[in-house]
Amino acid sequence: MYETILVPVDGSDNAKKAVEEAANLAKAFDSTLQIVSVASDQRYVQYGVTLGQDVMESFRDRAEEILSDAKDIAEKKDVKAETHFVVGVPKIQISKELPEKYGASLIVIGKSGVNGISRAILGSTTAYVVRHSTVNVMVV
């Protein structure tokens, strides 16, 4: 039914729960998990100084840890999983670009992520994905 399942992760407890649920589904449907961490490609400005490459390298380092932990969850359930670090606008990548790129027919996503301030200002990535996704979405 779901040959490929996309699972965005950000290090939050909700994302971990989403990986666990996606792994259970993947086991039942013999699916492959495409586990992704998406870093925003927008420049970061603080006190008039633009932060770029150093911030992105920090994001990549943290993403590698998060992706490794997520892959461990899948492998413990004997599920095929691939991990990807992606740079772009997370809402757009998760809802439209990545399902097409990886051939996913389902997105399994946590109900909220790690950054409450960002969610309050920019809106929930999960809510955006539910409204704009090109494939089915399961919110955990």
PDB file of N, CA and C in Angstrom, residues 5-107:
ATOM      1  N   ILE A   5       7.639   5.720   2.516  1.00  0.00           N
ATOM      2  CA  ILE A   5       7.071   6.617   3.523  1.00  0.00           C
ATOM      3  C   ILE A   5       8.109   7.687   3.859  1.00  0.00           C
ATOM      4  N   LEU A   6       7.709   8.938   3.764  1.00  0.00           N
ATOM      5  CA  LEU A   6       8.572  10.069   4.094  1.00  0.00           C
ATOM      6  C   LEU A   6       8.373  10.432   5.561  1.00  0.00           C
ATOM      7  N   VAL A   7       9.496  10.572   6.287  1.00  0.00           N
ATOM      8  CA  VAL A   7       9.424  10.908   7.708  1.00  0.00           C
ATOM      9  C   VAL A   7      10.369  12.072   7.997  1.00  0.00           C
ATOM     10  N   PRO A   8       9.840  13.294   8.135  1.00  0.00           N
ATOM     11  CA  PRO A   8      10.683  14.431   8.505  1.00  0.00           C
ATOM     12  C   PRO A   8      10.979  14.400  10.004  1.00  0.00           C
ATOM     13  N   VAL A   9      12.240  14.693  10.346  1.00  0.00           N
ATOM     14  CA  VAL A   9      12.643  14.686  11.757  1.00  0.00           C
ATOM     15  C   VAL A   9      13.387  15.971  12.101  1.00  0.00           C
ATOM     16  N   ASP A  10      13.229  16.391  13.374  1.00  0.00           N
ATOM     17  CA  ASP A  10      13.892  17.618  13.824  1.00  0.00           C
ATOM     18  C   ASP A  10      14.494  17.471  15.221  1.00  0.00           C
ATOM     19  N   GLY A  11      14.520  16.253  15.725  1.00  0.00           N
ATOM     20  CA  GLY A  11      15.080  16.027  17.054  1.00  0.00           C
ATOM     21  C   GLY A  11      14.076  16.107  18.182  1.00  0.00           C
ATOM     22  N   SER A  12      12.832  16.445  17.885  1.00  0.00           N
ATOM     23  CA  SER A  12      11.809  16.551  18.923  1.00  0.00           C
ATOM     24  C   SER A  12      11.285  15.172  19.322  1.00  0.00           C
ATOM     25  N   ASP A  13      10.655  15.110  20.499  1.00  0.00           N
ATOM     26  CA  ASP A  13      10.024  13.865  20.934  1.00  0.00           C
ATOM     27  C   ASP A  13       8.921  13.449  19.967  1.00  0.00           C
ATOM     28  N   ASN A  14       8.181  14.436  19.452  1.00  0.00           N
ATOM     29  CA  ASN A  14       7.110  14.119  18.509  1.00  0.00           C
ATOM     30  C   ASN A  14       7.659  13.508  17.218  1.00  0.00           C
ATOM     31  N   ALA A  15       8.799  13.977  16.766  1.00  0.00           N
ATOM     32  CA  ALA A  15       9.414  13.408  15.568  1.00  0.00           C
ATOM     33  C   ALA A  15       9.856  11.974  15.835  1.00  0.00           C
ATOM     34  N   LYS A  16      10.392  11.726  17.008  1.00  0.00           N
ATOM     35  CA  LYS A  16      10.803  10.361  17.369  1.00  0.00           C
ATOM     36  C   LYS A  16       9.594   9.428  17.363  1.00  0.00           C
ATOM     37  N   LYS A  17       8.488   9.889  17.912  1.00  0.00           N
ATOM     38  CA  LYS A  17       7.258   9.082  17.910  1.00  0.00           C
ATOM     39  C   LYS A  17       6.790   8.832  16.486  1.00  0.00           C
ATOM     40  N   ALA A  18       6.948   9.826  15.618  1.00  0.00           N
ATOM     41  CA  ALA A  18       6.573   9.659  14.210  1.00  0.00           C
ATOM     42  C   ALA A  18       7.444   8.599  13.539  1.00  0.00           C
ATOM     43  N   VAL A  19       8.730   8.586  13.838  1.00  0.00           N
ATOM     44  CA  VAL A  19       9.622   7.570  13.272  1.00  0.00           C
ATOM     45  C   VAL A  19       9.194   6.179  13.741  1.00  0.00           C
ATOM     46  N   GLU A  20       8.875   6.054  15.017  1.00  0.00           N
ATOM     47  CA  GLU A  20       8.445   4.767  15.550  1.00  0.00           C
ATOM     48  C   GLU A  20       7.171   4.284  14.857  1.00  0.00           C
ATOM     49  N   GLU A  21       6.201   5.186  14.681  1.00  0.00           N
ATOM     50  CA  GLU A  21       4.952   4.816  14.010  1.00  0.00           C
ATOM     51  C   GLU A  21       5.200   4.477  12.542  1.00  0.00           C
ATOM     52  N   ALA A  22       6.026   5.276  11.881  1.00  0.00           N
ATOM     53  CA  ALA A  22       6.350   5.015  10.475  1.00  0.00           C
ATOM     54  C   ALA A  22       7.056   3.673  10.325  1.00  0.00           C
ATOM     55  N   ALA A  23       7.935   3.344  11.266  1.00  0.00           N
ATOM     56  CA  ALA A  23       8.626   2.051  11.215  1.00  0.00           C
ATOM     57  C   ALA A  23       7.642   0.901  11.391  1.00  0.00           C
ATOM     58  N   ASN A  24       6.662   1.072  12.259  1.00  0.00           N
ATOM     59  CA  ASN A  24       5.629   0.037  12.407  1.00  0.00           C
ATOM     60  C   ASN A  24       4.856  -0.151  11.111  1.00  0.00           C
ATOM     61  N   LEU A  25       4.492   0.956  10.467  1.00  0.00           N
ATOM     62  CA  LEU A  25       3.789   0.864   9.181  1.00  0.00           C
ATOM     63  C   LEU A  25       4.676   0.230   8.110  1.00  0.00           C
ATOM     64  N   ALA A  26       5.922   0.649   8.074  1.00  0.00           N
ATOM     65  CA  ALA A  26       6.854   0.111   7.083  1.00  0.00           C
ATOM     66  C   ALA A  26       7.027  -1.391   7.263  1.00  0.00           C
ATOM     67  N   LYS A  27       7.063  -1.844   8.491  1.00  0.00           N
ATOM     68  CA  LYS A  27       7.165  -3.283   8.767  1.00  0.00           C
ATOM     69  C   LYS A  27       5.934  -4.012   8.229  1.00  0.00           C
ATOM     70  N   ALA A  28       4.760  -3.448   8.482  1.00  0.00           N
ATOM     71  CA  ALA A  28       3.510  -4.080   8.048  1.00  0.00           C
ATOM     72  C   ALA A  28       3.350  -4.089   6.530  1.00  0.00           C
ATOM     73  N   PHE A  29       3.803  -3.015   5.864  1.00  0.00           N
ATOM     74  CA  PHE A  29       3.602  -2.890   4.422  1.00  0.00           C
ATOM     75  C   PHE A  29       4.866  -3.185   3.605  1.00  0.00           C
ATOM     76  N   ASP A  30       5.944  -3.602   4.261  1.00  0.00           N
ATOM     77  CA  ASP A  30       7.230  -3.836   3.602  1.00  0.00           C
ATOM     78  C   ASP A  30       7.660  -2.590   2.823  1.00  0.00           C
ATOM     79  N   SER A  31       7.583  -1.456   3.495  1.00  0.00           N
ATOM     80  CA  SER A  31       7.908  -0.153   2.902  1.00  0.00           C
ATOM     81  C   SER A  31       9.343   0.239   3.218  1.00  0.00           C
ATOM     82  N   THR A  32       9.817   1.240   2.504  1.00  0.00           N
ATOM     83  CA  THR A  32      11.097   1.872   2.789  1.00  0.00           C
ATOM     84  C   THR A  32      10.824   3.245   3.382  1.00  0.00           C
ATOM     85  N   LEU A  33      11.540   3.572   4.452  1.00  0.00           N
ATOM     86  CA  LEU A  33      11.427   4.899   5.039  1.00  0.00           C
ATOM     87  C   LEU A  33      12.467   5.822   4.407  1.00  0.00           C
ATOM     88  N   GLN A  34      12.024   7.005   4.046  1.00  0.00           N
ATOM     89  CA  GLN A  34      12.914   8.084   3.626  1.00  0.00           C
ATOM     90  C   GLN A  34      12.861   9.100   4.756  1.00  0.00           C
ATOM     91  N   ILE A  35      13.887   9.085   5.587  1.00  0.00           N
ATOM     92  CA  ILE A  35      13.925   9.950   6.769  1.00  0.00           C
ATOM     93  C   ILE A  35      14.723  11.197   6.408  1.00  0.00           C
ATOM     94  N   VAL A  36      14.105  12.366   6.611  1.00  0.00           N
ATOM     95  CA  VAL A  36      14.728  13.614   6.172  1.00  0.00           C
ATOM     96  C   VAL A  36      14.813  14.633   7.301  1.00  0.00           C
ATOM     97  N   SER A  37      15.882  15.396   7.267  1.00  0.00           N
ATOM     98  CA  SER A  37      16.028  16.561   8.128  1.00  0.00           C
ATOM     99  C   SER A  37      16.211  17.747   7.192  1.00  0.00           C
ATOM    100  N   VAL A  38      15.341  18.736   7.323  1.00  0.00           N
ATOM    101  CA  VAL A  38      15.360  19.878   6.411  1.00  0.00           C
ATOM    102  C   VAL A  38      15.824  21.126   7.153  1.00  0.00           C
ATOM    103  N   ALA A  39      16.903  21.711   6.664  1.00  0.00           N
ATOM    104  CA  ALA A  39      17.411  22.963   7.213  1.00  0.00           C
ATOM    105  C   ALA A  39      16.951  24.107   6.328  1.00  0.00           C
ATOM    106  N   SER A  40      16.475  25.153   6.943  1.00  0.00           N
ATOM    107  CA  SER A  40      16.028  26.320   6.190  1.00  0.00           C
ATOM    108  C   SER A  40      17.199  26.951   5.455  1.00  0.00           C
ATOM    109  N   ASP A  41      16.960  27.346   4.214  1.00  0.00           N
ATOM    110  CA  ASP A  41      18.026  27.975   3.430  1.00  0.00           C
ATOM    111  C   ASP A  41      17.995  29.493   3.530  1.00  0.00           C
ATOM    112  N   GLN A  42      17.186  30.016   4.429  1.00  0.00           N
ATOM    113  CA  GLN A  42      17.144  31.455   4.623  1.00  0.00           C
ATOM    114  C   GLN A  42      18.361  31.891   5.423  1.00  0.00           C
ATOM    115  N   ARG A  43      18.850  33.068   5.153  1.00  0.00           N
ATOM    116  CA  ARG A  43      19.992  33.610   5.913  1.00  0.00           C
ATOM    117  C   ARG A  43      19.514  34.011   7.303  1.00  0.00           C
ATOM    118  N   TYR A  44      20.384  33.895   8.246  1.00  0.00           N
ATOM    119  CA  TYR A  44      20.065  34.260   9.617  1.00  0.00           C
ATOM    120  C   TYR A  44      20.778  35.555   9.967  1.00  0.00           C
ATOM    121  N   VAL A  45      20.022  36.525  10.465  1.00  0.00           N
ATOM    122  CA  VAL A  45      20.584  37.835  10.786  1.00  0.00           C
ATOM    123  C   VAL A  45      20.373  38.098  12.269  1.00  0.00           C
ATOM    124  N   GLN A  46      21.454  38.454  12.934  1.00  0.00           N
ATOM    125  CA  GLN A  46      21.377  38.775  14.351  1.00  0.00           C
ATOM    126  C   GLN A  46      22.295  39.960  14.610  1.00  0.00           C
ATOM    127  N   TYR A  47      21.756  40.997  15.182  1.00  0.00           N
ATOM    128  CA  TYR A  47      22.524  42.200  15.510  1.00  0.00           C
ATOM    129  C   TYR A  47      23.241  42.765  14.288  1.00  0.00           C
ATOM    130  N   GLY A  48      22.593  42.709  13.151  1.00  0.00           N
ATOM    131  CA  GLY A  48      23.151  43.297  11.945  1.00  0.00           C
ATOM    132  C   GLY A  48      24.215  42.454  11.260  1.00  0.00           C
ATOM    133  N   VAL A  49      24.498  41.268  11.774  1.00  0.00           N
ATOM    134  CA  VAL A  49      25.509  40.393  11.176  1.00  0.00           C
ATOM    135  C   VAL A  49      24.788  39.227  10.507  1.00  0.00           C
ATOM    136  N   THR A  50      25.096  38.978   9.255  1.00  0.00           N
ATOM    137  CA  THR A  50      24.485  37.857   8.546  1.00  0.00           C
ATOM    138  C   THR A  50      25.286  36.590   8.821  1.00  0.00           C
ATOM    139  N   LEU A  51      24.590  35.592   9.279  1.00  0.00           N
ATOM    140  CA  LEU A  51      25.215  34.304   9.557  1.00  0.00           C
ATOM    141  C   LEU A  51      24.839  33.355   8.438  1.00  0.00           C
ATOM    142  N   GLY A  52      25.782  32.648   7.880  1.00  0.00           N
ATOM    143  CA  GLY A  52      25.467  31.772   6.765  1.00  0.00           C
ATOM    144  C   GLY A  52      26.079  30.399   6.897  1.00  0.00           C
ATOM    145  N   GLN A  53      27.270  30.221   6.332  1.00  0.00           N
ATOM    146  CA  GLN A  53      27.888  28.909   6.228  1.00  0.00           C
ATOM    147  C   GLN A  53      28.105  28.240   7.584  1.00  0.00           C
ATOM    148  N   ASP A  54      28.550  28.999   8.584  1.00  0.00           N
ATOM    149  CA  ASP A  54      28.781  28.408   9.902  1.00  0.00           C
ATOM    150  C   ASP A  54      27.490  27.847  10.487  1.00  0.00           C
ATOM    151  N   VAL A  55      26.398  28.581  10.327  1.00  0.00           N
ATOM    152  CA  VAL A  55      25.111  28.127  10.835  1.00  0.00           C
ATOM    153  C   VAL A  55      24.686  26.866  10.105  1.00  0.00           C
ATOM    154  N   MET A  56      24.848  26.838   8.776  1.00  0.00           N
ATOM    155  CA  MET A  56      24.439  25.666   7.997  1.00  0.00           C
ATOM    156  C   MET A  56      25.275  24.442   8.380  1.00  0.00           C
ATOM    157  N   GLU A  57      26.551  24.621   8.635  1.00  0.00           N
ATOM    158  CA  GLU A  57      27.393  23.501   9.065  1.00  0.00           C
ATOM    159  C   GLU A  57      26.932  22.977  10.419  1.00  0.00           C
ATOM    160  N   SER A  58      26.531  23.870  11.298  1.00  0.00           N
ATOM    161  CA  SER A  58      26.003  23.464  12.594  1.00  0.00           C
ATOM    162  C   SER A  58      24.702  22.676  12.417  1.00  0.00           C
ATOM    163  N   PHE A  59      23.833  23.162  11.521  1.00  0.00           N
ATOM    164  CA  PHE A  59      22.590  22.445  11.219  1.00  0.00           C
ATOM    165  C   PHE A  59      22.889  21.046  10.694  1.00  0.00           C
ATOM    166  N   ARG A  60      23.861  20.955   9.781  1.00  0.00           N
ATOM    167  CA  ARG A  60      24.210  19.657   9.187  1.00  0.00           C
ATOM    168  C   ARG A  60      24.718  18.696  10.263  1.00  0.00           C
ATOM    169  N   ASP A  61      25.584  19.188  11.147  1.00  0.00           N
ATOM    170  CA  ASP A  61      26.122  18.331  12.215  1.00  0.00           C
ATOM    171  C   ASP A  61      25.007  17.805  13.107  1.00  0.00           C
ATOM    172  N   ARG A  62      24.110  18.694  13.511  1.00  0.00           N
ATOM    173  CA  ARG A  62      22.983  18.269  14.366  1.00  0.00           C
ATOM    174  C   ARG A  62      22.061  17.325  13.611  1.00  0.00           C
ATOM    175  N   ALA A  63      21.821  17.602  12.337  1.00  0.00           N
ATOM    176  CA  ALA A  63      20.950  16.748  11.528  1.00  0.00           C
ATOM    177  C   ALA A  63      21.512  15.339  11.415  1.00  0.00           C
ATOM    178  N   GLU A  64      22.818  15.218  11.288  1.00  0.00           N
ATOM    179  CA  GLU A  64      23.434  13.890  11.188  1.00  0.00           C
ATOM    180  C   GLU A  64      23.158  13.065  12.442  1.00  0.00           C
ATOM    181  N   GLU A  65      23.207  13.706  13.608  1.00  0.00           N
ATOM    182  CA  GLU A  65      22.885  13.014  14.861  1.00  0.00           C
ATOM    183  C   GLU A  65      21.419  12.583  14.879  1.00  0.00           C
ATOM    184  N   ILE A  66      20.544  13.502  14.513  1.00  0.00           N
ATOM    185  CA  ILE A  66      19.104  13.233  14.513  1.00  0.00           C
ATOM    186  C   ILE A  66      18.779  12.110  13.530  1.00  0.00           C
ATOM    187  N   LEU A  67      19.345  12.186  12.342  1.00  0.00           N
ATOM    188  CA  LEU A  67      19.082  11.167  11.318  1.00  0.00           C
ATOM    189  C   LEU A  67      19.626   9.802  11.736  1.00  0.00           C
ATOM    190  N   SER A  68      20.778   9.793  12.364  1.00  0.00           N
ATOM    191  CA  SER A  68      21.355   8.535  12.834  1.00  0.00           C
ATOM    192  C   SER A  68      20.457   7.882  13.882  1.00  0.00           C
ATOM    193  N   ASP A  69      19.970   8.682  14.819  1.00  0.00           N
ATOM    194  CA  ASP A  69      19.063   8.157  15.846  1.00  0.00           C
ATOM    195  C   ASP A  69      17.785   7.600  15.222  1.00  0.00           C
ATOM    196  N   ALA A  70      17.238   8.310  14.240  1.00  0.00           N
ATOM    197  CA  ALA A  70      16.015   7.862  13.572  1.00  0.00           C
ATOM    198  C   ALA A  70      16.260   6.564  12.809  1.00  0.00           C
ATOM    199  N   LYS A  71      17.385   6.480  12.132  1.00  0.00           N
ATOM    200  CA  LYS A  71      17.701   5.257  11.374  1.00  0.00           C
ATOM    201  C   LYS A  71      17.865   4.073  12.323  1.00  0.00           C
ATOM    202  N   ASP A  72      18.446   4.303  13.502  1.00  0.00           N
ATOM    203  CA  ASP A  72      18.583   3.239  14.497  1.00  0.00           C
ATOM    204  C   ASP A  72      17.221   2.680  14.905  1.00  0.00           C
ATOM    205  N   ILE A  73      16.241   3.562  15.079  1.00  0.00           N
ATOM    206  CA  ILE A  73      14.883   3.119  15.430  1.00  0.00           C
ATOM    207  C   ILE A  73      14.346   2.196  14.341  1.00  0.00           C
ATOM    208  N   ALA A  74      14.502   2.593  13.092  1.00  0.00           N
ATOM    209  CA  ALA A  74      14.008   1.786  11.973  1.00  0.00           C
ATOM    210  C   ALA A  74      14.736   0.451  11.893  1.00  0.00           C
ATOM    211  N   GLU A  75      16.047   0.485  12.032  1.00  0.00           N
ATOM    212  CA  GLU A  75      16.827  -0.751  11.916  1.00  0.00           C
ATOM    213  C   GLU A  75      16.520  -1.736  13.035  1.00  0.00           C
ATOM    214  N   LYS A  76      16.207  -1.240  14.226  1.00  0.00           N
ATOM    215  CA  LYS A  76      15.838  -2.127  15.331  1.00  0.00           C
ATOM    216  C   LYS A  76      14.533  -2.857  15.036  1.00  0.00           C
ATOM    217  N   LYS A  77      13.710  -2.272  14.177  1.00  0.00           N
ATOM    218  CA  LYS A  77      12.450  -2.913  13.780  1.00  0.00           C
ATOM    219  C   LYS A  77      12.615  -3.672  12.461  1.00  0.00           C
ATOM    220  N   ASP A  78      13.866  -3.764  11.998  1.00  0.00           N
ATOM    221  CA  ASP A  78      14.198  -4.470  10.761  1.00  0.00           C
ATOM    222  C   ASP A  78      13.463  -3.877   9.552  1.00  0.00           C
ATOM    223  N   VAL A  79      13.529  -2.548   9.467  1.00  0.00           N
ATOM    224  CA  VAL A  79      12.872  -1.800   8.392  1.00  0.00           C
ATOM    225  C   VAL A  79      13.937  -1.109   7.549  1.00  0.00           C
ATOM    226  N   LYS A  80      13.735  -1.112   6.242  1.00  0.00           N
ATOM    227  CA  LYS A  80      14.654  -0.407   5.344  1.00  0.00           C
ATOM    228  C   LYS A  80      14.472   1.101   5.530  1.00  0.00           C
ATOM    229  N   ALA A  81      15.592   1.804   5.657  1.00  0.00           N
ATOM    230  CA  ALA A  81      15.520   3.255   5.852  1.00  0.00           C
ATOM    231  C   ALA A  81      16.724   3.928   5.217  1.00  0.00           C
ATOM    232  N   GLU A  82      16.460   5.061   4.597  1.00  0.00           N
ATOM    233  CA  GLU A  82      17.508   5.917   4.054  1.00  0.00           C
ATOM    234  C   GLU A  82      17.369   7.274   4.725  1.00  0.00           C
ATOM    235  N   THR A  83      18.493   7.965   4.919  1.00  0.00           N
ATOM    236  CA  THR A  83      18.447   9.276   5.551  1.00  0.00           C
ATOM    237  C   THR A  83      18.992  10.337   4.605  1.00  0.00           C
ATOM    238  N   HIS A  84      18.441  11.548   4.752  1.00  0.00           N
ATOM    239  CA  HIS A  84      18.821  12.647   3.866  1.00  0.00           C
ATOM    240  C   HIS A  84      18.818  13.970   4.631  1.00  0.00           C
ATOM    241  N   PHE A  85      19.854  14.761   4.413  1.00  0.00           N
ATOM    242  CA  PHE A  85      19.892  16.139   4.898  1.00  0.00           C
ATOM    243  C   PHE A  85      19.555  17.021   3.696  1.00  0.00           C
ATOM    244  N   VAL A  86      18.534  17.851   3.846  1.00  0.00           N
ATOM    245  CA  VAL A  86      18.030  18.665   2.752  1.00  0.00           C
ATOM    246  C   VAL A  86      18.051  20.129   3.165  1.00  0.00           C
ATOM    247  N   VAL A  87      18.415  20.997   2.250  1.00  0.00           N
ATOM    248  CA  VAL A  87      18.386  22.437   2.506  1.00  0.00           C
ATOM    249  C   VAL A  87      17.277  23.034   1.655  1.00  0.00           C
ATOM    250  N   GLY A  88      16.416  23.820   2.289  1.00  0.00           N
ATOM    251  CA  GLY A  88      15.303  24.451   1.586  1.00  0.00           C
ATOM    252  C   GLY A  88      14.305  24.985   2.593  1.00  0.00           C
ATOM    253  N   VAL A  89      13.150  25.380   2.119  1.00  0.00           N
ATOM    254  CA  VAL A  89      12.076  25.818   3.009  1.00  0.00           C
ATOM    255  C   VAL A  89      11.377  24.553   3.507  1.00  0.00           C
ATOM    256  N   PRO A  90      11.473  24.233   4.801  1.00  0.00           N
ATOM    257  CA  PRO A  90      10.954  22.953   5.289  1.00  0.00           C
ATOM    258  C   PRO A  90       9.509  22.653   4.880  1.00  0.00           C
ATOM    259  N   LYS A  91       8.616  23.624   5.014  1.00  0.00           N
ATOM    260  CA  LYS A  91       7.209  23.391   4.690  1.00  0.00           C
ATOM    261  C   LYS A  91       7.028  22.954   3.240  1.00  0.00           C
ATOM    262  N   ILE A  92       7.712  23.617   2.347  1.00  0.00           N
ATOM    263  CA  ILE A  92       7.601  23.313   0.915  1.00  0.00           C
ATOM    264  C   ILE A  92       8.274  21.975   0.607  1.00  0.00           C
ATOM    265  N   GLN A  93       9.466  21.778   1.139  1.00  0.00           N
ATOM    266  CA  GLN A  93      10.185  20.532   0.888  1.00  0.00           C
ATOM    267  C   GLN A  93       9.360  19.326   1.335  1.00  0.00           C
ATOM    268  N   ILE A  94       8.844  19.383   2.551  1.00  0.00           N
ATOM    269  CA  ILE A  94       8.128  18.237   3.119  1.00  0.00           C
ATOM    270  C   ILE A  94       6.791  18.006   2.427  1.00  0.00           C
ATOM    271  N   SER A  95       6.071  19.060   2.118  1.00  0.00           N
ATOM    272  CA  SER A  95       4.726  18.884   1.556  1.00  0.00           C
ATOM    273  C   SER A  95       4.719  18.586   0.060  1.00  0.00           C
ATOM    274  N   LYS A  96       5.708  19.072  -0.677  1.00  0.00           N
ATOM    275  CA  LYS A  96       5.640  18.947  -2.136  1.00  0.00           C
ATOM    276  C   LYS A  96       6.873  18.342  -2.775  1.00  0.00           C
ATOM    277  N   GLU A  97       8.040  18.897  -2.491  1.00  0.00           N
ATOM    278  CA  GLU A  97       9.259  18.506  -3.207  1.00  0.00           C
ATOM    279  C   GLU A  97       9.721  17.083  -2.870  1.00  0.00           C
ATOM    280  N   LEU A  98       9.833  16.784  -1.601  1.00  0.00           N
ATOM    281  CA  LEU A  98      10.408  15.498  -1.196  1.00  0.00           C
ATOM    282  C   LEU A  98       9.520  14.294  -1.477  1.00  0.00           C
ATOM    283  N   PRO A  99       8.196  14.392  -1.317  1.00  0.00           N
ATOM    284  CA  PRO A  99       7.383  13.232  -1.707  1.00  0.00           C
ATOM    285  C   PRO A  99       7.581  12.854  -3.178  1.00  0.00           C
ATOM    286  N   GLU A 100       7.685  13.874  -4.015  1.00  0.00           N
ATOM    287  CA  GLU A 100       7.911  13.606  -5.431  1.00  0.00           C
ATOM    288  C   GLU A 100       9.310  13.045  -5.664  1.00  0.00           C
ATOM    289  N   LYS A 101      10.299  13.661  -5.053  1.00  0.00           N
ATOM    290  CA  LYS A 101      11.691  13.236  -5.248  1.00  0.00           C
ATOM    291  C   LYS A 101      11.910  11.782  -4.840  1.00  0.00           C
ATOM    292  N   TYR A 102      11.323  11.369  -3.720  1.00  0.00           N
ATOM    293  CA  TYR A 102      11.546  10.019  -3.212  1.00  0.00           C
ATOM    294  C   TYR A 102      10.406   9.049  -3.522  1.00  0.00           C
ATOM    295  N   GLY A 103       9.397   9.502  -4.238  1.00  0.00           N
ATOM    296  CA  GLY A 103       8.290   8.623  -4.603  1.00  0.00           C
ATOM    297  C   GLY A 103       7.450   8.185  -3.414  1.00  0.00           C
ATOM    298  N   ALA A 104       7.334   9.054  -2.424  1.00  0.00           N
ATOM    299  CA  ALA A 104       6.577   8.715  -1.212  1.00  0.00           C
ATOM    300  C   ALA A 104       5.080   8.866  -1.451  1.00  0.00           C
ATOM    301  N   SER A 105       4.320   7.940  -0.892  1.00  0.00           N
ATOM    302  CA  SER A 105       2.865   8.033  -0.974  1.00  0.00           C
ATOM    303  C   SER A 105       2.247   8.360   0.382  1.00  0.00           C
ATOM    304  N   LEU A 106       3.088   8.490   1.407  1.00  0.00           N
ATOM    305  CA  LEU A 106       2.622   8.837   2.744  1.00  0.00           C
ATOM    306  C   LEU A 106       3.717   9.632   3.452  1.00  0.00           C
ATOM    307  N   ILE A 107       3.296  10.659   4.181  1.00  0.00           N
ATOM    308  CA  ILE A 107       4.188  11.402   5.074  1.00  0.00           C
ATOM    309  C   ILE A 107       3.725  11.101   6.497  1.00  0.00           C
TER     310      ILE A 107
END
